[in-house]
Structure formats: structure tokens, C-alpha cells
mmCIF file of C-alpha atoms in Angstrom:
data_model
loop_
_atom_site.group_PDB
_atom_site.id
_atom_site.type_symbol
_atom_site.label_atom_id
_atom_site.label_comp_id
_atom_site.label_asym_id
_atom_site.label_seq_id
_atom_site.Cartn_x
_atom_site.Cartn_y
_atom_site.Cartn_z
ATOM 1 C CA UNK A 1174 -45.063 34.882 65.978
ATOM 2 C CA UNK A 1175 -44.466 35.257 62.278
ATOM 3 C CA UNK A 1176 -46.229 33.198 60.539
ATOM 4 C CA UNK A 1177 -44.275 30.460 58.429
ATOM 5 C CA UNK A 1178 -43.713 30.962 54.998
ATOM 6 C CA UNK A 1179 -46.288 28.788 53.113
ATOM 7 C CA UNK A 1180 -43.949 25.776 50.992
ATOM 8 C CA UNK A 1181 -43.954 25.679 47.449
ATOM 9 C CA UNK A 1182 -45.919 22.562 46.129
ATOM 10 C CA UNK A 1183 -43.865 20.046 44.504
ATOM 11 C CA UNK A 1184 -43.894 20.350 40.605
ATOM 12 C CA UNK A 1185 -46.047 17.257 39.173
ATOM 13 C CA UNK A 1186 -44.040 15.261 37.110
ATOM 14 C CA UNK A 1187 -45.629 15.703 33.520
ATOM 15 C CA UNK A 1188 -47.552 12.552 32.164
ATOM 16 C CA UNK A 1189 -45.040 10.455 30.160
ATOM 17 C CA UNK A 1190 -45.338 11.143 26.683
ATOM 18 C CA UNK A 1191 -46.508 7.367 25.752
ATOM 19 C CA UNK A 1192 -49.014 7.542 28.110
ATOM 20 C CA UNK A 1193 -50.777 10.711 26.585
ATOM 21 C CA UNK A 1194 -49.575 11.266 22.901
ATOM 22 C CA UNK A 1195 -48.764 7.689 21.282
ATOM 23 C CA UNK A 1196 -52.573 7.363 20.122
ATOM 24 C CA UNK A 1197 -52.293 10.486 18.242
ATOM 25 C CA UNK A 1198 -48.762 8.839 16.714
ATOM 26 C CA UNK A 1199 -50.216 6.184 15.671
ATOM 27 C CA UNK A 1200 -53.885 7.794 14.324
ATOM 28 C CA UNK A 1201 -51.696 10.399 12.504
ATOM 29 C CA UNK A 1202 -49.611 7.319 10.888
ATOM 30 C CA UNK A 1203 -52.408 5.180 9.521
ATOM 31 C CA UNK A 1204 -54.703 7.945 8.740
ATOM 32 C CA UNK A 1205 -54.997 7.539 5.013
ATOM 33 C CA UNK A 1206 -55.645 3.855 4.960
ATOM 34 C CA UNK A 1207 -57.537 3.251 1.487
ATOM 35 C CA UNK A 1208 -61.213 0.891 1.798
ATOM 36 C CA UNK A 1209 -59.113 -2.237 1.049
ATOM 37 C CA UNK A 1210 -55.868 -1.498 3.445
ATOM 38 C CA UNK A 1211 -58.050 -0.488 6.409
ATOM 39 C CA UNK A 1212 -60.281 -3.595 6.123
ATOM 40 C CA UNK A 1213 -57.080 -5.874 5.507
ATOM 41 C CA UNK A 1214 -55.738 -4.260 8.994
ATOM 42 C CA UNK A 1215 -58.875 -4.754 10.586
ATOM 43 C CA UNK A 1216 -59.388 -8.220 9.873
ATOM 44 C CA UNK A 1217 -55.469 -9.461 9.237
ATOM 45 C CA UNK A 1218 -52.860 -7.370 10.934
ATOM 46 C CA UNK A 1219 -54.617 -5.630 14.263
ATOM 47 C CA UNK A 1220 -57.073 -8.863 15.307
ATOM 48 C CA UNK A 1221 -56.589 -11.971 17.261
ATOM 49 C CA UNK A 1222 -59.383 -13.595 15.290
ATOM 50 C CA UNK A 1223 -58.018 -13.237 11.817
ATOM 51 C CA UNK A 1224 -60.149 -13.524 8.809
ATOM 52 C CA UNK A 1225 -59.275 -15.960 5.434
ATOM 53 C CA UNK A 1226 -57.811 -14.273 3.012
ATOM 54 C CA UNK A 1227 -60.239 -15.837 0.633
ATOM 55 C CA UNK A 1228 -63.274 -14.525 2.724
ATOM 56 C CA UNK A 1229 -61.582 -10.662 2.593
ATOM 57 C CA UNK A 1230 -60.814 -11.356 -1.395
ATOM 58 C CA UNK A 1231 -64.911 -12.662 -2.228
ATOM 59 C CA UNK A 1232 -65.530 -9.213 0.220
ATOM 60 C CA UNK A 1233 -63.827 -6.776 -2.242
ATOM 61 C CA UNK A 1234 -64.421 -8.723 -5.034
ATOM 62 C CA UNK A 1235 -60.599 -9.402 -6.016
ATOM 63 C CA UNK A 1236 -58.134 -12.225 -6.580
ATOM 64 C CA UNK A 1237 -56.704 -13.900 -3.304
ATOM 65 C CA UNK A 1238 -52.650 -13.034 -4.462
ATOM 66 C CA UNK A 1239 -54.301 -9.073 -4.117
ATOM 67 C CA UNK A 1240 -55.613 -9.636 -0.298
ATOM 68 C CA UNK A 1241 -51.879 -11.161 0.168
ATOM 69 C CA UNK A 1242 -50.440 -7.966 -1.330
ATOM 70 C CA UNK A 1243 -52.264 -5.651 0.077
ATOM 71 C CA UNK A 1244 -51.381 -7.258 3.314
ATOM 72 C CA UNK A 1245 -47.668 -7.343 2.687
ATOM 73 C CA UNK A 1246 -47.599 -3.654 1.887
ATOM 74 C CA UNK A 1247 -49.460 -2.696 5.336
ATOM 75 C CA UNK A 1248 -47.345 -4.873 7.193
ATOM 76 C CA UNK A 1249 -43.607 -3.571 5.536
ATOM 77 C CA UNK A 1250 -45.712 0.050 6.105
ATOM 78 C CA UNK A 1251 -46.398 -0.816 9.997
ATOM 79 C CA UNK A 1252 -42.297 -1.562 9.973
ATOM 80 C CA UNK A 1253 -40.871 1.069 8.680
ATOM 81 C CA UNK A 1254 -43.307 2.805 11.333
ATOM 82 C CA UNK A 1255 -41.788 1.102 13.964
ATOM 83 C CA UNK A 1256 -38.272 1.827 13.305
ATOM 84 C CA UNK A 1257 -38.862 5.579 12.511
ATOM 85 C CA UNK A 1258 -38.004 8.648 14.852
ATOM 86 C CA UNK A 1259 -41.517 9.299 15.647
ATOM 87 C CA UNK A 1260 -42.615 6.114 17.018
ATOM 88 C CA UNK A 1261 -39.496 5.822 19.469
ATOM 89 C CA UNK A 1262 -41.969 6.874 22.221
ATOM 90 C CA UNK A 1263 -43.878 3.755 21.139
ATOM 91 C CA UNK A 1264 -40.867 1.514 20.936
ATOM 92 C CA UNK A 1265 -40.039 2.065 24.490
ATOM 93 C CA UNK A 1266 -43.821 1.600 25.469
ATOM 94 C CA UNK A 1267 -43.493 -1.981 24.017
ATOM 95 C CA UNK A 1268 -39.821 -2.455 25.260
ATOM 96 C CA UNK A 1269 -41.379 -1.312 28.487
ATOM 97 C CA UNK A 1270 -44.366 -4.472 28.418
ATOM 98 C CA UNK A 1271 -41.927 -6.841 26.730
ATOM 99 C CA UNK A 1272 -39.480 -6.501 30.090
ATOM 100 C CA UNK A 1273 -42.808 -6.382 32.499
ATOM 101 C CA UNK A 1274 -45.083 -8.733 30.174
ATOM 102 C CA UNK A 1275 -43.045 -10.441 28.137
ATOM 103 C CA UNK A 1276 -43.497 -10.601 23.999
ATOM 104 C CA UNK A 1277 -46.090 -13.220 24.648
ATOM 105 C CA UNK A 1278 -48.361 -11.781 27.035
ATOM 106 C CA UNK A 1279 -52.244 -12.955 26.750
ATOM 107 C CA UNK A 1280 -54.590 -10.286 26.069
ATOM 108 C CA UNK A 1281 -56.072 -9.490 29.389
ATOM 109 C CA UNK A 1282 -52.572 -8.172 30.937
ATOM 110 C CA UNK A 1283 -51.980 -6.222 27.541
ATOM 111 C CA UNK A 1284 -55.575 -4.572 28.267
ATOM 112 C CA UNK A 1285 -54.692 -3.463 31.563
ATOM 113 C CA UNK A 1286 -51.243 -2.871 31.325
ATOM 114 C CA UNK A 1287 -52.045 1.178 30.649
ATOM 115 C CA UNK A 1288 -54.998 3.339 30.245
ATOM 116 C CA UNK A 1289 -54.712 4.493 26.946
ATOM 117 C CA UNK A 1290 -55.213 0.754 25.522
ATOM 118 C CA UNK A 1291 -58.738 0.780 25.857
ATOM 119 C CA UNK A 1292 -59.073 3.462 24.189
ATOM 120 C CA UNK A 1293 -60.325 2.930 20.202
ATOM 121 C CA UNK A 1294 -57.638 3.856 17.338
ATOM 122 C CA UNK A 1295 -60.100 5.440 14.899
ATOM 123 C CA UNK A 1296 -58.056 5.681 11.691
ATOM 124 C CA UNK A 1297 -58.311 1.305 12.051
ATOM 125 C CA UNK A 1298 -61.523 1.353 14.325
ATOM 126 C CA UNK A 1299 -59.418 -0.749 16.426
ATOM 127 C CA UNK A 1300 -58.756 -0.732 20.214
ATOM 128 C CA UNK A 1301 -55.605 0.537 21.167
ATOM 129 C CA UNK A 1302 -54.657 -2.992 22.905
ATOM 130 C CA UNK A 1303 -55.498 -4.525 19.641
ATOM 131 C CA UNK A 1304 -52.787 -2.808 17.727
ATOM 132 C CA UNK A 1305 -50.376 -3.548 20.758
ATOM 133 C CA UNK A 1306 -50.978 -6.912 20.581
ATOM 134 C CA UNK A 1307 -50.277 -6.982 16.892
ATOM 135 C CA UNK A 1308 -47.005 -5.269 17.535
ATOM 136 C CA UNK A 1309 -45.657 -7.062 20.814
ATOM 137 C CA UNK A 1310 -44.304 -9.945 19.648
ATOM 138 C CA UNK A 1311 -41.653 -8.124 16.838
ATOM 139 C CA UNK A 1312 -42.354 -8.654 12.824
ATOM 140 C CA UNK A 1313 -43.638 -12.399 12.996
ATOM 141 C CA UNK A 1314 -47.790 -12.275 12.774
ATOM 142 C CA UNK A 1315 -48.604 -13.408 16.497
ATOM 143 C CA UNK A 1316 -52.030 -14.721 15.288
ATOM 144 C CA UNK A 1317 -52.847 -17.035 11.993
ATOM 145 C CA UNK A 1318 -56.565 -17.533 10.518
ATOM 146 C CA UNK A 1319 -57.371 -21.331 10.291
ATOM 147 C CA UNK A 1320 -56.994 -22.678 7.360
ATOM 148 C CA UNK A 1321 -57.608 -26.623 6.655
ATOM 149 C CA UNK A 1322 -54.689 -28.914 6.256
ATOM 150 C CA UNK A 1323 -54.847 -31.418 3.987
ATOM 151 C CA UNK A 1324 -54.316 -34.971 5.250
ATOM 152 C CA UNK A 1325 -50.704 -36.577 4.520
ATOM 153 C CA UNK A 1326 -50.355 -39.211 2.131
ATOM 154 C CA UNK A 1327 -51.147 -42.530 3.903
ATOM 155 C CA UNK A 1328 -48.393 -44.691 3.921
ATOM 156 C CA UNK A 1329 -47.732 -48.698 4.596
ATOM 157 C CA UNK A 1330 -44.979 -50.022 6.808
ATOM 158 C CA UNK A 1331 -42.817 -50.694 4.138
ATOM 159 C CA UNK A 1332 -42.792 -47.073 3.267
ATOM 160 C CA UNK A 1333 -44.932 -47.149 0.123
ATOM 161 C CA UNK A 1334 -46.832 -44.930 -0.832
ATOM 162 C CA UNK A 1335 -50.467 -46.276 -0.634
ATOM 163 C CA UNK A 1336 -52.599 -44.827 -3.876
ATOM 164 C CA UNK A 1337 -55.632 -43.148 -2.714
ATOM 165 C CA UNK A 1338 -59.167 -44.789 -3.477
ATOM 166 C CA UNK A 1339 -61.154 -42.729 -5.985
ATOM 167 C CA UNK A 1340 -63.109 -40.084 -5.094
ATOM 168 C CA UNK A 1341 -66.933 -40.140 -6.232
ATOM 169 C CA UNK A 1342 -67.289 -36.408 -8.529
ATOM 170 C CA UNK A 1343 -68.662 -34.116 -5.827
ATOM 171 C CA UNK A 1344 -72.280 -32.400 -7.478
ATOM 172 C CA UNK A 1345 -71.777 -28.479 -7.822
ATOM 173 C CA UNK A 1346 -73.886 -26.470 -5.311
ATOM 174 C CA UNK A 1347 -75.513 -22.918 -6.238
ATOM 175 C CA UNK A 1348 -73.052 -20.492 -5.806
ATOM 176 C CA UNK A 1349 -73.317 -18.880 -2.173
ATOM 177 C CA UNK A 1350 -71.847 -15.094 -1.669
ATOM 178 C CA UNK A 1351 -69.775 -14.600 1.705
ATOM 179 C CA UNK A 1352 -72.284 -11.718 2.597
ATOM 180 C CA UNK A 1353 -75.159 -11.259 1.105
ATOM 181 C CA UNK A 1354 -77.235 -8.131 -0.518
ATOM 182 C CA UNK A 1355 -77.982 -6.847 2.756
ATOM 183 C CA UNK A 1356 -74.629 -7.689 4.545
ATOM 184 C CA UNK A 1357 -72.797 -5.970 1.256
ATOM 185 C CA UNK A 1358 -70.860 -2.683 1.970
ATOM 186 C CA UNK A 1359 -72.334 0.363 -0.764
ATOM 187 C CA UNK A 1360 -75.557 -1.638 -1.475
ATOM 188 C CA UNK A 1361 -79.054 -0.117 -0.215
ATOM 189 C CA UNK A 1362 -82.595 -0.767 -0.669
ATOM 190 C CA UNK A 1363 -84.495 2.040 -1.988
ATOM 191 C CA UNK A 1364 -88.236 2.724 -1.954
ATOM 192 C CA UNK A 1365 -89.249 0.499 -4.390
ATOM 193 C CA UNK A 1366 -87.867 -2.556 -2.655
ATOM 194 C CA UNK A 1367 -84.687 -3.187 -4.915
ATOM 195 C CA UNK A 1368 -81.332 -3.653 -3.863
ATOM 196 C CA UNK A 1369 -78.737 -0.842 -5.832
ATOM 197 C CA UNK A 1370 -75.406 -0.607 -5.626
ATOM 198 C CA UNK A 1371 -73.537 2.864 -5.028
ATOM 199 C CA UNK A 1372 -71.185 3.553 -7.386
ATOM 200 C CA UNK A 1373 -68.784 6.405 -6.152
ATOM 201 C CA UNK A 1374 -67.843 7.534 -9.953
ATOM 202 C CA UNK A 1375 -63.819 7.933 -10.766
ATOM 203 C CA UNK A 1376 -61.989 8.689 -13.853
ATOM 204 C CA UNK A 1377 -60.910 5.585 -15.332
ATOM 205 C CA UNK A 1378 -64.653 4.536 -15.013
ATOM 206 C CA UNK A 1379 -65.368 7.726 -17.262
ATOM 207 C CA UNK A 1380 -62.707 6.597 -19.364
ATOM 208 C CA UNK A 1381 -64.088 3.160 -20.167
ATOM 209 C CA UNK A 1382 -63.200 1.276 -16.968
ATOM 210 C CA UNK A 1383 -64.751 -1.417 -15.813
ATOM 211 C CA UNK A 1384 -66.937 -1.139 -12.603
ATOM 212 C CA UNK A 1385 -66.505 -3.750 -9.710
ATOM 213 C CA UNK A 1386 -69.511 -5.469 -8.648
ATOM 214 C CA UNK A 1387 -69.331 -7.154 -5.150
ATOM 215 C CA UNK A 1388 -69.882 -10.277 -4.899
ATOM 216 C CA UNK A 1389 -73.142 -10.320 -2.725
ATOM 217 C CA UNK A 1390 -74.555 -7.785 -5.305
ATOM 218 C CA UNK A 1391 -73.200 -9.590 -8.699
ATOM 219 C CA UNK A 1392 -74.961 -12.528 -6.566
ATOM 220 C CA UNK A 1393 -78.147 -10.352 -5.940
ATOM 221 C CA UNK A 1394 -78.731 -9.905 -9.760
ATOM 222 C CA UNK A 1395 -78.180 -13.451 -10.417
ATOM 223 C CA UNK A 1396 -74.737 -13.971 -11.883
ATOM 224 C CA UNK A 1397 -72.616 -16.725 -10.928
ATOM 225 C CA UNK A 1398 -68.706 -17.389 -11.334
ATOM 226 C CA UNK A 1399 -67.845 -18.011 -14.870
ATOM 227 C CA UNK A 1400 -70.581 -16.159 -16.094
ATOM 228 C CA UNK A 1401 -70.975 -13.210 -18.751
ATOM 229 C CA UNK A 1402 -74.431 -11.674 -19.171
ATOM 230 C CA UNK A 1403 -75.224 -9.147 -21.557
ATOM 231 C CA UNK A 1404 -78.044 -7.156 -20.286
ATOM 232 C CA UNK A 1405 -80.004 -3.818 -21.946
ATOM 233 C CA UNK A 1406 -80.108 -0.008 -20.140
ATOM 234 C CA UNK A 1407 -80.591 3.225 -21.647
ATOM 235 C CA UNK A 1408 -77.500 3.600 -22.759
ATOM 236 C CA UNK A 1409 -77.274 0.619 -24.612
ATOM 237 C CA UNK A 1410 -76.210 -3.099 -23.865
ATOM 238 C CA UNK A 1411 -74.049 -3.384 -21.217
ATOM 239 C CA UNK A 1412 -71.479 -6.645 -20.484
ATOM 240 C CA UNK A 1413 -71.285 -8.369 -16.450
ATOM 241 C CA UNK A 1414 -68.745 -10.642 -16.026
ATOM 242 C CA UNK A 1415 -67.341 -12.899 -13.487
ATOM 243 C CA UNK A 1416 -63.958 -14.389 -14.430
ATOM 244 C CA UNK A 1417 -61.725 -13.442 -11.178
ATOM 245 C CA UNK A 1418 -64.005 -11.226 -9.655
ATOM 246 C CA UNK A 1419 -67.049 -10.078 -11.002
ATOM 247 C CA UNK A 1420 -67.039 -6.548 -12.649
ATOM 248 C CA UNK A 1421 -69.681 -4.674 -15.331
ATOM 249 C CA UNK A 1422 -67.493 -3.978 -17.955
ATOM 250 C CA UNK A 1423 -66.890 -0.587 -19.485
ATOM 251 C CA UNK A 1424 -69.146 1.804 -18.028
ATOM 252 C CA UNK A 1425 -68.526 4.999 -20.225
ATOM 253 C CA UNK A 1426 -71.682 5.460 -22.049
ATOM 254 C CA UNK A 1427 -74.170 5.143 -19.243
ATOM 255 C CA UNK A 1428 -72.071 7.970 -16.843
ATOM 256 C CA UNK A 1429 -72.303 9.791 -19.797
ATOM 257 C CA UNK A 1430 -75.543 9.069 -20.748
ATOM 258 C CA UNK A 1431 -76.582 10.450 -16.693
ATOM 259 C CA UNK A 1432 -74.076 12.997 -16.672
ATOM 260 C CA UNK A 1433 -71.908 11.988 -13.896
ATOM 261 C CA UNK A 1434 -69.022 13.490 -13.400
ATOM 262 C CA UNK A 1435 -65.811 11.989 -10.749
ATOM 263 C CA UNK A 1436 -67.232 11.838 -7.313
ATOM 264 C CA UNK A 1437 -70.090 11.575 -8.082
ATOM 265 C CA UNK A 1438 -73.098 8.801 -6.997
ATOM 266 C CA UNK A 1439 -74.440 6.331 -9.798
ATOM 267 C CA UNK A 1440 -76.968 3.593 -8.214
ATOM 268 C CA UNK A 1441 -77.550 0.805 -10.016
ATOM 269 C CA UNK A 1442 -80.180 -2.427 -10.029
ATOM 270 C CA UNK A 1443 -81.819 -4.573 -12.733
ATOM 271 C CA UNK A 1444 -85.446 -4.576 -13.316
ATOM 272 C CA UNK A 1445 -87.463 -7.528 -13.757
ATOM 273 C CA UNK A 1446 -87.408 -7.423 -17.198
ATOM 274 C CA UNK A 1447 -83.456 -7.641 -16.953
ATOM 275 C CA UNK A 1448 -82.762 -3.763 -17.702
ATOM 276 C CA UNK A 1449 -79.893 -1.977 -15.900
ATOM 277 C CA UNK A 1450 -81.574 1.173 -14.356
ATOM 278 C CA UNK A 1451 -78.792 3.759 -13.784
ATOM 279 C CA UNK A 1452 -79.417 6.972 -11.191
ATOM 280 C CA UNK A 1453 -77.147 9.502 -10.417
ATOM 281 C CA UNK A 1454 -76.706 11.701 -7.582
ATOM 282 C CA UNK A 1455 -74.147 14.508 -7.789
ATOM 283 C CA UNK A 1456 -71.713 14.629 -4.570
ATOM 284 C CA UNK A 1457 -72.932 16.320 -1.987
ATOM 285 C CA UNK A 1458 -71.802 20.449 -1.514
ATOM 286 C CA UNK A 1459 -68.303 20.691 0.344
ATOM 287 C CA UNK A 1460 -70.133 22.471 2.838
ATOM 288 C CA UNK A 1461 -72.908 20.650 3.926
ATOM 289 C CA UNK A 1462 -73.611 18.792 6.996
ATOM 290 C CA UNK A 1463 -72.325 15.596 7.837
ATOM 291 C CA UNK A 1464 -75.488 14.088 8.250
ATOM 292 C CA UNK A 1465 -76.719 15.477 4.555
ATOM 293 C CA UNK A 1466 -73.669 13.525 2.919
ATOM 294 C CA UNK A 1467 -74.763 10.261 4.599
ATOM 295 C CA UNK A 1468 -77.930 10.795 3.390
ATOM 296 C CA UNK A 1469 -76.469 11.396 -0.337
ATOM 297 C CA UNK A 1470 -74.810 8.177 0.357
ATOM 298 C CA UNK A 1471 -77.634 5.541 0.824
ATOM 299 C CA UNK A 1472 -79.010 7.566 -2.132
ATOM 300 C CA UNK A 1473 -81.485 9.965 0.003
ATOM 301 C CA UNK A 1474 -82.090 13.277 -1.280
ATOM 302 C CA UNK A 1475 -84.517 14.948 1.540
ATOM 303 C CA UNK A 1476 -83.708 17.630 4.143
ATOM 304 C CA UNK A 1477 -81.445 15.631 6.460
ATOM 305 C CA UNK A 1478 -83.484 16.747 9.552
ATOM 306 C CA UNK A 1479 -81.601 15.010 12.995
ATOM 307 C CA UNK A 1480 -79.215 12.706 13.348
ATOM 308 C CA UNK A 1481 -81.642 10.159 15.082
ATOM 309 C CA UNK A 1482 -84.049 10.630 12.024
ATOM 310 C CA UNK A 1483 -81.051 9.884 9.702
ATOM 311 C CA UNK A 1484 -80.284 6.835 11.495
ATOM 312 C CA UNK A 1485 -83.613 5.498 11.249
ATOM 313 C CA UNK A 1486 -83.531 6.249 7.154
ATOM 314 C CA UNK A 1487 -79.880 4.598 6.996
ATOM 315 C CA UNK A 1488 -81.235 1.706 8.554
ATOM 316 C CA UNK A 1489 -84.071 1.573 6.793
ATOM 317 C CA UNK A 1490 -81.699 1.583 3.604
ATOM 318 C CA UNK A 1491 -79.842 -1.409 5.211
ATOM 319 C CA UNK A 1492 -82.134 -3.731 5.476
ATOM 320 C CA UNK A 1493 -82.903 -3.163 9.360
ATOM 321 C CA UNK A 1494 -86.370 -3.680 11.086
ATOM 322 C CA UNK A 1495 -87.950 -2.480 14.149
ATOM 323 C CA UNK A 1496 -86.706 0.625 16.590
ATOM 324 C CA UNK A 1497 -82.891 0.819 15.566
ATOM 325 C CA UNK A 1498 -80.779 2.879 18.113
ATOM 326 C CA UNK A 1499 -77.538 4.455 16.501
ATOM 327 C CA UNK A 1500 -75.007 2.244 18.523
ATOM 328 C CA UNK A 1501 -76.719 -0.687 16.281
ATOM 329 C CA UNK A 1502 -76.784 0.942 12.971
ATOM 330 C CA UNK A 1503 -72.849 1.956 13.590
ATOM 331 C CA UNK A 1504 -72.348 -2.114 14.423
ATOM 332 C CA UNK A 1505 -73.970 -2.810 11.005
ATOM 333 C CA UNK A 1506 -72.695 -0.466 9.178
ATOM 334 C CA UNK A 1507 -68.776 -1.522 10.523
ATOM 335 C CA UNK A 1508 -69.768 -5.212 9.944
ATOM 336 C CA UNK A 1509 -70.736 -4.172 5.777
ATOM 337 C CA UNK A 1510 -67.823 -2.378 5.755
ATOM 338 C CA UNK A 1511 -69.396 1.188 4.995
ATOM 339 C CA UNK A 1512 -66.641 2.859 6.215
ATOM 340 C CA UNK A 1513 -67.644 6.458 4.924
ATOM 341 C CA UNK A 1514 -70.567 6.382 6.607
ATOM 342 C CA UNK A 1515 -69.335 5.690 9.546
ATOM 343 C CA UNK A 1516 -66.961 8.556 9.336
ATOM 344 C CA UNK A 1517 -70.117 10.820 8.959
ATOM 345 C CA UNK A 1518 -72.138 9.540 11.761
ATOM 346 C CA UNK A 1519 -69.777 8.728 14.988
#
């Protein structure tokens, strides 16, 4: 008997295209998320624990009505997103868990509800469920960072307005940074036990811009809010303030005085004897490794060698004690906020 012809398998369905391509969509749409942006999605937009804005504004060293801003840009960015061509494939993932889940769902059933929502969102160094979350519920902000509410106005029966008893003048306590040195994003502690502060050079600095100072460093070399110190370096005398954030005012002659150039590395600290010391470290060649930028960035200078033995110099730089594995110095380094290095290391 002739043998019967073999059947032709059955063509797999392909994978629907939310289900394999809307991380890409959504990495390719946030991918150029400045230091301020990303850490205002991070910590505002993509969480369900969000941060203060206050806390985020102390972090970067900038008025409160800038965190707000900065916010309100990423969020009207994140819309026009949603309503473009290429996130329809998105749209109908979340029109598809709105009819299943509902706009409301709790976190646990958004987690499971498909594969690819475990999966981490690099461009935010979110995970994918995160940014689903965010986006479930429409344009109104699902989740709101406490904020105390001041008590209402007591009144009497009669509907008076009772008149508060005076308050006793509360005593002013040492100013306390949000973070401190070692908790400070761009700050590193070099061989000869000081604190500096990276400076990643631009071109209104070498045009007589001001420098930020974040607040855990400003802190670090003893200035407090309100304050203006005038303080000596090589270059000259040199102004800090701290009137709205705290910033070392026009920076020209001691760039120049290095020879820095834009993109370049200028450390700074103060020495005991109150003297801005100023080091520069040209950016490291296109070329090289990713592991000899990192190094360039904590301020080390020394063959790279492996990435283990750079981890164990980063942390070192960081404050960290004791046998540090890489999946702790990345935790660190995310909770500073050193977002370029963490770029060069995972």
C-alpha cells in the first residue's frame, strides 16, 4: 500500500506584535531622557511609591516649580506618545487589560497579565509593569506622594472662627542634606580620603557659568542655605552660594587655568585650609572600553583590568566596605543616581 502523503503542519500563528515588539516601542521612545527627566520618571511618573517633589528638587539641587516642570513636560511627552501611530500596538495592549483588568487593576494582576511586563525598560530602569501601571488608568496620575495636610481652621458652634493660640518660635536645626556625601550622585572619595565632586565640563561653564553643587556635597564642604563663601584656589578666589540651590559661581578661570575643555572631567574638594583643589581628567578616547570610561568617571586613571576589579575600585570610590559583588554596586550606584555609570557597567 502506498504510503500516505505526510500532512503539512499547521502554520504557527506569529506572536502578536505587543507581545514581542512594544518594549522596543517604548525603549526607542524614551531613549534620550536627560539626568533630570529620567530621574523625575523614575521616581514621579513610572512608580507606585512616588517621591516629594521637594526631596527630587534638594536631589538636583533646583527650585521645586523646576521638579514640577520637568514633570509636566514628561508627562504631555508620555501623551503625545500614546496617541501617536507607533504606539497603537500599545494602545490596544492597554485597551486589551482595561476590558480583562479593568483601569484600576492592583499590581499583582498587571504583573502577570503578560510576559513581557517583567521584563526591565532600560531607557527608565523601570519594569515593564511599572510603566503599565502608570499608563492604565488614562492621563490622571494613578499614584500621589504624601504630602502633609495642614489642619482646618478650628471652628465654634456658632461658626466663628476660633483664633489660633500662639505658637512658641521653633529653634533652627543644622541644616540636614536629603543624601549625604556618600549617597550623592557624581561625588567620589579619592585616595586621600576626600570627598570630590565630578564635574562633567560644558560650554556655558567655559563661558563663565556657574557650576551646580549638590546639595549633599555643598553640605559636605560646609555651606548651608543662605550662605555665600568666598574661598581661595589656584586660580584665584572663587564665590559658593546657596540662594535657591547651591551653585559655585563662575567657573571660567579655574577650567582655564587646568585646561579643560567641554566633556571633559574637573574634580573638585576643599582642603583643610579652605582651598578649592581643582583636577582635571580629559574624557576618555571614543574608543575605549566601557569599563576604562567608568574608571575615568570616579576619577581613576589605571589600566582598567576586569570588570570585577573595576567594581571593586567603583565601590571603593563610593564609599562601600567589605567584599562588594556587582549586583550591589549597580543597587548603589541606581540609588545615587549615577546613571552613566550604570550605562557602562550592566
Amino acid at each position: 500500500e502506498p504510503e500516505p502523503e505526510p500532512q503539512p503542519e499547521p502554520e504557527q500563528e506569529p506572536e502578536p506584535v505587543h507581545d514581542r515588539g512594544i518594549p522596543d516601542l517604548i525603549e526607542a521612545a524614551f531613549a534620550d531622557l536627560d539626568d533630570k527627566t529620567w530621574a523625575v520618571a523614575q521616581n514621579r511618573v513610572f512608580t507606585d511609591q512616588p517621591s516629594a517633589v521637594d526631596q527630587l528638587a534638594k536631589l538636583f539641587a533646583v527650585p521645586a516649580a523646576e521638579i514640577d516642570q520637568t514633570e509636566t513636560r514628561l508627562r504631555a511627552r508620555l501623551g503625545s506618545w500614546l496617541a501617536s501611530e507607533e504606539a497603537a500596538p500599545y494602545r490596544a495592549h492597554l485597551d486589551e487589560l482595561r476590558s480583562t483588568l479593568g483601569p484600576e487593576a492592583p499590581k499583582e494582576a498587571v504583573i502577570g497579565a503578560a510576559d513581557w511586563h517583567r521584563a526591565d525598560i532600560k531607557a527608565l530602569d523601570v519594569p515593564a509593569w511599572q510603566f503599565v501601571l502608570a499608563t492604565l488608568a488614562g492621563d490622571k496620575p494613578r499614584f500621589q506622594a504624601f504630602t502633609p495636610v495642614s489642619a482646618p481652621e478650628p471652628h465654634q458652634g456658632n461658626g466663628v472662627v476660633e483664633e489660633p493660640e500662639p505658637q512658641q518660635p521653633q529653634t533652627s536645626k543644622p541644616y540636614q542634606p536629603l543624601k549625604d556625601v556618600s549617597q550623592t550622585r557624581r561625588c567620589f572619595r579619592q585616595p586621600d580620603g576626600r570627598w570630590w565632586l565630578r564635574v562633567d565640563v560644558t560650554a556655558e561653564q567655559l563661558g563663565g557659568g556657574e557650576c551646580a553643587l549638590p546639595t549633599g556635597f555643598a553640605a559636605y564642604l560646609g555651606l548651608s542655605p543662605g550662605e555665600t563663601r568666598t574661598v581661595r584656589s589656584a586660580a584665584g578666589e572663587l564665590t559658593m552660594t546657596w540662594h535657591g540651590r547651591p551653585v559655585l559661581e563662575s567657573v571660567e578661570r579655574l577650567l582655564a587655568d587646568v585646561g579643560a575643555k567641554e566633556g571633559g572631567h574637573l574634580f573638585l574638594t576643599l582642603s583643610d585650609e579652605g582651598v578649592l583643589r581643582a583636577r582635571h581628567l580629559p574624557v576618555a578616547a571614543q574608543g575605549a572600553e566601557n569599563i576604562t570610561k567608568a574608571l575615568r568617571l570616579v576619577g581613576y586613571t589605571a589600566p582598567g583590568g576586569t570588570r570585577d576589579q573595576a567594581a571593586r575600585v567603583i565601590a571603593t570610590r563610593i564609599g562601600m566596605t567589605g567584599p562588594v559583588g556587582l549586583p550591589e554596586l549597580l543597587t548603589r550606584l541606581r540609588e545615587r543616581g549615577d546613571r552613566d555609570l550604570l550605562q557602562l557597567l550592566d
